[in-house]
CSV table of C-alpha atoms and ligand atoms in Angstrom, one decimal:
chain,number,residue,atom,x,y,z
A,1173,MET,CA,51.9,177.0,93.0
A,1174,THR,CA,55.1,178.9,93.1
A,1175,ALA,CA,58.2,177.1,94.4
A,1176,PRO,CA,59.5,178.2,97.8
A,1177,LEU,CA,62.7,180.2,97.6
A,1178,LEU,CA,64.8,179.0,100.5
A,1179,GLU,CA,68.0,180.0,102.3
A,1180,PRO,CA,70.6,177.2,102.1
A,1181,THR,CA,70.4,176.0,105.7
A,1182,GLU,CA,71.2,172.4,106.7
A,1183,GLU,CA,67.5,171.8,107.1
A,1184,ASN,CA,66.7,173.2,103.6
A,1185,ILE,CA,69.5,171.2,102.0
A,1186,THR,CA,68.0,168.1,103.5
A,1187,ARG,CA,64.6,169.1,102.2
A,1188,ALA,CA,66.1,169.6,98.7
A,1189,VAL,CA,67.7,166.1,98.9
A,1190,ASP,CA,64.3,164.7,99.7
A,1191,VAL,CA,62.7,166.4,96.7
A,1192,LEU,CA,65.5,165.1,94.5
A,1193,ARG,CA,65.2,161.5,95.8
A,1194,GLY,CA,61.5,161.8,95.0
A,1195,GLY,CA,62.2,162.7,91.4
A,1196,GLY,CA,61.6,166.4,91.8
A,1197,LEU,CA,63.3,169.5,90.4
A,1198,VAL,CA,65.5,171.8,92.5
A,1199,ALA,CA,67.0,175.1,91.3
A,1200,ILE,CA,70.5,175.4,92.7
A,1201,PRO,CA,73.1,178.2,92.8
A,1202,THR,CA,76.5,177.4,91.1
A,1203,GLU,CA,79.4,179.8,90.7
A,1204,THR,CA,78.5,180.1,86.9
A,1205,VAL,CA,74.7,180.4,86.7
A,1206,TYR,CA,71.7,178.9,88.5
A,1207,GLY,CA,71.1,175.3,87.5
A,1208,LEU,CA,67.9,173.3,87.4
A,1209,ALA,CA,68.9,170.0,89.1
A,1210,CYS,CA,67.4,166.5,89.2
A,1211,ASP,CA,68.6,163.0,89.9
A,1212,ALA,CA,70.7,162.1,86.8
A,1213,ALA,CA,69.9,158.4,87.2
A,1214,ASN,CA,66.1,158.9,87.1
A,1215,PRO,CA,64.7,159.2,83.5
A,1216,GLU,CA,61.3,160.3,84.7
A,1217,ALA,CA,62.8,163.2,86.6
A,1218,VAL,CA,65.0,164.1,83.6
A,1219,ALA,CA,61.9,164.0,81.3
A,1220,ARG,CA,60.2,166.4,83.8
A,1221,LEU,CA,63.2,168.6,83.7
A,1222,TYR,CA,63.2,168.8,79.8
A,1223,GLU,CA,59.5,169.6,80.0
A,1224,ALA,CA,60.0,172.4,82.6
A,1225,LYS,CA,62.7,174.0,80.4
A,1226,GLY,CA,60.6,173.6,77.3
A,1227,ARG,CA,63.6,172.2,75.4
A,1228,PRO,CA,62.8,171.7,71.8
A,1229,SER,CA,64.8,168.5,71.8
A,1230,PHE,CA,66.5,166.4,74.3
A,1231,ASN,CA,69.9,168.1,74.4
A,1232,PRO,CA,72.5,166.2,76.5
A,1233,LEU,CA,72.9,167.6,80.0
A,1234,ILE,CA,75.9,168.2,82.2
A,1235,ALA,CA,76.2,165.8,85.2
A,1236,HIS,CA,77.5,167.5,88.3
A,1237,VAL,CA,79.6,165.7,90.8
A,1238,SER,CA,80.9,166.5,94.3
A,1239,ARG,CA,84.3,164.9,93.8
A,1240,LEU,CA,86.6,163.4,91.2
A,1241,GLN,CA,85.8,159.9,92.4
A,1242,MET,CA,82.2,160.4,91.5
A,1243,ALA,CA,83.2,161.6,88.0
A,1244,LEU,CA,85.5,158.5,87.5
A,1245,GLY,CA,82.5,156.3,88.0
A,1246,GLU,CA,80.6,158.0,85.1
A,1247,GLY,CA,83.3,158.8,82.5
A,1248,GLN,CA,86.6,157.5,81.3
A,1249,PHE,CA,89.4,159.9,82.1
A,1250,GLY,CA,92.6,159.7,80.0
A,1251,ALA,CA,95.7,161.4,81.2
A,1252,GLY,CA,94.7,164.6,79.4
A,1253,ALA,CA,91.2,164.8,80.9
A,1254,LYS,CA,92.6,163.9,84.3
A,1255,ALA,CA,95.1,166.8,84.1
A,1256,LEU,CA,92.3,169.2,83.1
A,1257,ALA,CA,90.1,168.0,86.0
A,1258,ASP,CA,93.0,168.6,88.4
A,1259,ALA,CA,93.6,172.1,87.0
A,1260,GLY,CA,89.9,173.2,86.7
A,1261,TRP,CA,87.9,171.4,89.4
A,1262,PRO,CA,86.0,172.4,91.4
A,1263,GLY,CA,85.2,175.3,89.1
A,1264,PRO,CA,83.7,176.6,85.8
A,1265,LEU,CA,84.9,173.7,83.6
A,1266,THR,CA,82.9,170.9,82.0
A,1267,LEU,CA,84.7,167.9,80.5
A,1268,VAL,CA,83.2,165.7,77.8
A,1269,VAL,CA,84.7,162.2,78.1
A,1270,PRO,CA,83.8,158.7,76.9
A,1271,LEU,CA,81.1,157.1,79.1
A,1272,ALA,CA,82.3,154.6,81.7
A,1273,GLN,CA,80.7,151.2,82.0
A,1274,THR,CA,79.9,151.9,85.6
A,1275,HIS,CA,77.9,155.0,84.7
A,1276,SER,CA,74.6,155.8,86.6
A,1277,VAL,CA,73.5,158.8,84.5
A,1278,CYS,CA,70.5,157.7,82.4
A,1279,ASP,CA,70.4,157.6,78.6
A,1280,LEU,CA,67.8,160.3,78.4
A,1281,ALA,CA,70.1,162.8,80.3
A,1282,ARG,CA,72.9,162.0,77.8
A,1283,ALA,CA,70.6,162.1,74.8
A,1284,GLY,CA,71.7,158.5,74.2
A,1285,LEU,CA,75.4,159.6,73.5
A,1286,GLY,CA,78.3,157.4,74.3
A,1287,SER,CA,80.0,160.4,75.9
A,1288,ILE,CA,79.2,162.3,79.0
A,1289,ALA,CA,79.7,165.9,80.1
A,1290,LEU,CA,80.9,166.2,83.8
A,1291,ARG,CA,81.5,169.2,86.1
A,1292,GLN,CA,82.4,169.6,89.7
A,1293,PRO,CA,81.0,173.0,90.7
A,1294,ALA,CA,82.8,175.2,93.3
A,1295,HIS,CA,79.7,176.9,94.8
A,1296,PRO,CA,79.5,175.8,98.4
A,1297,VAL,CA,75.7,175.3,98.3
A,1298,ALA,CA,76.0,173.1,95.1
A,1299,ALA,CA,78.9,171.2,96.7
A,1300,ARG,CA,77.0,170.6,99.9
A,1301,LEU,CA,73.8,169.5,98.1
A,1302,LEU,CA,75.8,167.1,95.8
A,1303,GLU,CA,77.7,165.6,98.8
A,1304,ALA,CA,74.4,165.1,100.7
A,1305,PHE,CA,72.7,163.6,97.7
A,1306,GLY,CA,75.7,161.3,97.0
A,1307,LYS,CA,75.1,160.8,93.3
A,1308,PRO,CA,75.4,163.0,90.2
A,1309,LEU,CA,72.8,165.7,89.5
A,1310,VAL,CA,72.1,166.8,85.9
A,1311,ALA,CA,71.6,170.6,85.8
A,1312,PRO,CA,71.1,172.8,82.7
A,1313,SER,CA,70.8,176.5,83.3
A,1314,ALA,CA,67.5,177.2,85.1
A,1315,ASN,CA,65.9,179.3,82.4
A,1316,PRO,CA,63.2,178.4,79.8
A,1317,SER,CA,65.0,177.1,76.7
A,1318,GLY,CA,66.5,179.9,74.6
A,1319,LYS,CA,66.2,182.6,77.2
A,1320,ILE,CA,68.7,184.4,79.3
A,1321,SER,CA,70.5,182.3,81.9
A,1322,PRO,CA,69.7,183.1,85.5
A,1323,THR,CA,72.4,184.5,87.8
A,1324,GLN,CA,70.2,185.3,90.8
A,1325,ALA,CA,67.6,183.2,92.6
A,1326,GLU,CA,65.0,185.9,91.8
A,1327,HIS,CA,65.6,185.3,88.1
A,1328,VAL,CA,64.7,181.6,88.5
A,1329,ALA,CA,61.6,182.5,90.6
A,1330,ALA,CA,60.4,184.9,87.9
A,1331,ASP,CA,61.0,182.5,84.9
A,1332,MET,CA,60.6,179.0,86.4
A,1333,GLY,CA,58.9,179.5,89.7
A,1334,THR,CA,55.8,177.5,88.8
A,1335,ARG,CA,57.8,174.7,87.1
A,1336,VAL,CA,60.2,173.7,89.8
A,1337,ASP,CA,59.6,172.2,93.3
A,1338,LEU,CA,62.1,174.3,95.2
A,1339,ILE,CA,64.7,177.1,94.7
A,1340,LEU,CA,67.8,177.3,96.9
A,1341,ASP,CA,69.0,180.9,97.2
A,1342,GLY,CA,72.8,181.1,97.2
A,1343,GLY,CA,73.0,184.8,96.3
A,1344,PRO,CA,74.2,186.2,92.9
A,1345,CYS,CA,76.5,183.9,90.9
A,1346,GLU,CA,80.1,185.0,91.2
A,1347,ILE,CA,81.0,184.3,87.5
A,1348,GLY,CA,77.7,184.8,85.8
A,1349,LEU,CA,78.5,182.9,82.5
A,1350,GLU,CA,78.1,179.1,81.9
A,1351,SER,CA,81.1,176.9,82.3
A,1352,THR,CA,83.8,176.4,79.7
A,1353,ILE,CA,83.2,173.0,77.8
A,1354,LEU,CA,86.2,171.0,76.6
A,1355,SER,CA,85.7,167.8,74.7
A,1356,CYS,CA,88.3,165.2,75.6
A,1357,LEU,CA,87.1,162.7,73.0
A,1358,GLU,CA,90.1,163.2,70.6
A,1359,GLU,CA,93.8,163.3,71.1
A,1360,THR,CA,93.8,167.0,72.0
A,1361,PRO,CA,91.0,168.9,73.8
A,1362,VAL,CA,88.5,170.9,71.7
A,1363,VAL,CA,86.7,173.9,73.0
A,1364,LEU,CA,82.9,173.5,72.7
A,1365,ARG,CA,82.0,176.6,74.7
A,1366,HIS,CA,84.0,179.5,76.2
A,1367,GLY,CA,83.7,180.3,79.8
A,1368,ALA,CA,85.7,181.4,82.8
A,1369,PHE,CA,88.2,178.5,82.7
A,1370,ASP,CA,90.9,179.8,80.3
A,1371,ALA,CA,90.8,177.5,77.3
A,1372,SER,CA,92.6,179.9,74.9
A,1373,GLU,CA,95.4,177.4,74.3
A,1374,PHE,CA,93.0,174.9,72.7
A,1375,THR,CA,91.3,175.0,69.3
A,1376,ALA,CA,87.6,175.7,69.0
A,1377,GLY,CA,85.4,172.8,67.8
A,1378,LEU,CA,83.6,173.4,64.6
A,1379,GLN,CA,80.0,174.4,65.5
A,1380,ASP,CA,78.0,173.0,62.6
A,1381,GLU,CA,74.6,174.5,63.1
A,1382,ALA,CA,72.8,171.4,61.9
A,1383,GLN,CA,74.9,169.0,64.0
A,1384,PRO,CA,76.4,171.1,66.8
A,1385,LEU,CA,79.0,169.4,69.1
A,1386,ALA,CA,77.5,171.2,72.0
A,1387,PRO,CA,73.8,171.5,71.0
A,1388,GLY,CA,73.3,174.3,73.5
A,1389,GLY,CA,75.9,176.1,71.3
A,1390,LEU,CA,73.1,176.8,68.7
A,1391,SER,CA,72.7,180.4,67.9
A,1392,GLY,CA,69.6,182.2,69.1
A,1393,HIS,CA,70.2,181.2,72.7
A,1394,TYR,CA,70.1,183.6,75.6
A,1395,ALA,CA,67.7,185.7,73.6
A,1396,PRO,CA,66.2,188.8,75.2
A,1397,ASN,CA,62.9,190.1,73.7
A,1398,ALA,CA,64.5,193.4,72.7
A,1399,THR,CA,66.6,193.5,69.5
A,1400,LEU,CA,70.3,193.7,70.3
A,1401,ARG,CA,73.0,195.6,68.4
A,1402,LEU,CA,76.7,194.9,69.3
A,1403,ASN,CA,79.9,196.8,69.1
A,1404,VAL,CA,78.1,200.1,69.2
A,1405,ALA,CA,80.3,203.1,70.1
A,1406,GLU,CA,77.5,205.7,69.5
A,1407,PRO,CA,74.0,204.6,70.5
A,1408,ILE,CA,71.1,206.1,68.6
A,1409,SER,CA,68.3,207.8,70.5
A,1410,GLY,CA,65.8,205.4,71.9
A,1411,ASP,CA,68.3,202.7,72.4
A,1412,ALA,CA,69.1,201.4,75.8
A,1413,TYR,CA,72.9,201.5,76.0
A,1414,LEU,CA,74.8,198.8,77.8
A,1415,GLY,CA,78.2,200.3,78.4
A,1416,PHE,CA,81.7,198.9,79.1
A,1417,GLY,CA,84.7,200.8,80.5
A,1418,PRO,CA,85.3,204.2,81.8
A,1419,VAL,CA,83.6,206.0,78.9
A,1420,GLU,CA,81.0,208.5,80.0
A,1421,GLY,CA,79.3,208.5,76.6
A,1422,PRO,CA,76.9,211.2,75.5
A,1423,GLN,CA,75.1,212.6,78.5
A,1424,GLY,CA,72.5,210.3,79.9
A,1425,ARG,CA,72.9,207.7,77.2
A,1426,ILE,CA,74.5,205.0,79.2
A,1427,SER,CA,71.6,203.0,80.7
A,1428,LEU,CA,73.8,200.5,82.5
A,1429,ASN,CA,77.5,199.8,82.6
A,1430,LEU,CA,78.8,196.2,82.6
A,1431,SER,CA,82.0,197.4,84.2
A,1432,PRO,CA,82.9,201.1,84.5
A,1433,ALA,CA,86.4,200.0,85.3
A,1434,GLY,CA,86.6,197.9,82.2
A,1435,ASP,CA,87.1,194.7,84.2
A,1436,LEU,CA,86.0,191.7,82.1
A,1437,VAL,CA,85.3,189.6,85.2
A,1438,GLU,CA,82.9,192.2,86.6
A,1439,ALA,CA,81.3,192.5,83.1
A,1440,ALA,CA,80.7,188.7,82.9
A,1441,ALA,CA,79.1,188.7,86.3
A,1442,ASN,CA,76.8,191.5,85.3
A,1443,LEU,CA,76.0,190.5,81.7
A,1444,PHE,CA,72.8,188.4,82.1
A,1445,SER,CA,71.2,190.3,84.9
A,1446,MET,CA,71.8,193.7,83.1
A,1447,LEU,CA,70.4,192.3,79.8
A,1448,ARG,CA,67.3,191.2,81.8
A,1449,GLN,CA,67.0,194.6,83.4
A,1450,LEU,CA,67.2,196.5,80.1
A,1451,ASP,CA,64.9,193.9,78.4
A,1452,ARG,CA,62.2,194.8,80.8
A,1453,SER,CA,62.0,198.5,79.7
A,1454,TYR,CA,63.4,198.8,76.2
A,1455,ALA,CA,62.7,197.4,72.7
A,1456,ARG,CA,66.3,198.0,71.5
A,1457,ILE,CA,69.5,197.5,73.3
A,1458,ALA,CA,72.9,198.7,72.0
A,1459,VAL,CA,76.0,197.2,73.6
A,1460,ALA,CA,79.4,198.8,73.7
A,1461,PRO,CA,82.4,197.0,72.2
A,1462,ILE,CA,83.9,194.4,74.5
A,1463,PRO,CA,87.5,193.4,74.0
A,1464,MET,CA,88.1,189.9,72.5
A,1465,THR,CA,90.6,188.9,75.2
A,1466,GLY,CA,90.3,186.5,78.2
A,1467,LEU,CA,86.7,186.3,79.4
A,1468,GLY,CA,85.8,188.8,76.6
A,1469,LEU,CA,85.7,185.7,74.3
A,1470,ALA,CA,82.9,184.1,76.3
A,1471,ILE,CA,81.1,187.5,76.8
A,1472,ASN,CA,81.2,188.2,73.0
A,1473,ASP,CA,80.1,184.6,72.3
A,1474,ARG,CA,76.9,185.0,74.5
A,1475,LEU,CA,76.2,188.5,73.0
A,1476,ALA,CA,76.5,187.2,69.5
A,1477,ARG,CA,74.0,184.4,70.2
A,1478,ALA,CA,71.6,186.8,72.0
A,1479,ALA,CA,71.8,189.2,69.0
A,1480,LYS,CA,71.1,186.5,66.4
A,1481,ARG,CA,67.4,186.0,65.5
A,1482,ASP,CA,66.5,182.6,64.1
B,546,TXA,O1,77.8,176.5,83.9
B,546,TXA,C1,77.2,175.5,83.5
B,546,TXA,O2,77.7,174.7,82.7
B,546,TXA,C2,75.7,175.4,83.8
B,546,TXA,C3,75.6,175.2,85.4
B,546,TXA,C4,74.2,175.0,85.8
B,546,TXA,O3,76.4,174.1,85.7
B,546,TXA,N1,75.0,174.4,83.1
B,546,TXA,C5,74.7,174.6,81.8
B,546,TXA,O4,74.0,173.5,81.2
B,546,TXA,O5,75.1,175.5,81.1
B,546,TXA,P1,73.3,173.6,79.8
B,546,TXA,O6,72.5,172.3,79.7
B,546,TXA,O7,72.6,174.9,79.7
B,546,TXA,O8,74.5,173.4,78.8
B,546,TXA,C6,75.1,172.1,78.6
B,546,TXA,C7,75.9,172.1,77.4
B,546,TXA,C8,75.0,172.0,76.2
B,546,TXA,O9,75.6,172.9,75.2
B,546,TXA,C9,75.1,170.6,75.8
B,546,TXA,O10,74.8,170.4,74.4
B,546,TXA,C10,76.5,170.2,76.1
B,546,TXA,O11,76.7,170.9,77.4
B,546,TXA,N2,76.8,168.8,76.3
B,546,TXA,C11,76.3,168.0,77.3
B,546,TXA,N3,76.7,166.7,77.1
B,546,TXA,C12,77.5,166.7,76.0
B,546,TXA,C13,78.2,165.7,75.2
B,546,TXA,N4,78.2,164.4,75.6
B,546,TXA,N5,78.9,166.1,74.2
B,546,TXA,C14,78.9,167.4,73.8
B,546,TXA,N6,78.3,168.4,74.4
B,546,TXA,C15,77.5,168.1,75.5
B,547,MG,MG1,71.7,176.9,79.1
């Protein structure tokens, strides 16, 4: 059975809440990517979610909240974390903080860690659903483990349609890249993942491949089936060419352009869906150089992971 793909009407939000209360899985739009949501306090639902994603191990999940108050019940926010939440929420920012004694998010969802990752999404459909549900929802990106993250409801239907109970269609994701993750466990925040929240003022956490701080930070994520070559100014014949910027390129060589105007925000929003599109028809994809500034950091990070075979 394929999950119904539903418009986010009041009636369908209520239907989604019922599914979640029953321990089911609901794919939801957020401003970053589509998430696969379940009740964060229900270990059976979380186990089902890991199974649906085909996660090799139980990576810790992000708990999504509808307001700061809900987050304060789950994690301990020092002055620094509180200031970051004020600056970045609701929005594409995930904060890792020490677990609060009053937490409801189950051990399995946190992979048994004494810390918790929290995010208040800005997408109105995610916000309405969280408010109606009244408790945190864990939601990894709604793709099979290691595959390209979904930025449209149709992506979820194609990859996960038979493994979820319901898909809420909120249109294409505005940002198109997963949230910035900042760890607030030490004196100063550490960047675990780049995203649309500008974290350039903070230092990057060491990503030890064997013991990653953000396990989803392992290389080999977001992998298309096609081989990917990066920073390619001149594609060779037979390559699909994913362009960036106003360059015309050799006639007919640009297959798709992340942003003809050279706009990194537009490029981020297009990245995953264009990779998917090219992956359907080509065995080799060459990608134009993307500047290492602003959102370019996050885009290059995702591309490097997608290009790496492990
Ligand atoms: O934009 C997003 O963040 C999307 C949308 C759906 O909200 N979600 C998402 O979730 O990207 P996921 O599961 O694909 O990535 C969660 C990341 C992983 O790298 C995980 O290891 C890290 O968060 N994480 C979760 N809890 C953590 C913790 N306590 N300490 C360090 N990293 C943690
Ligand atoms: Mg993911």
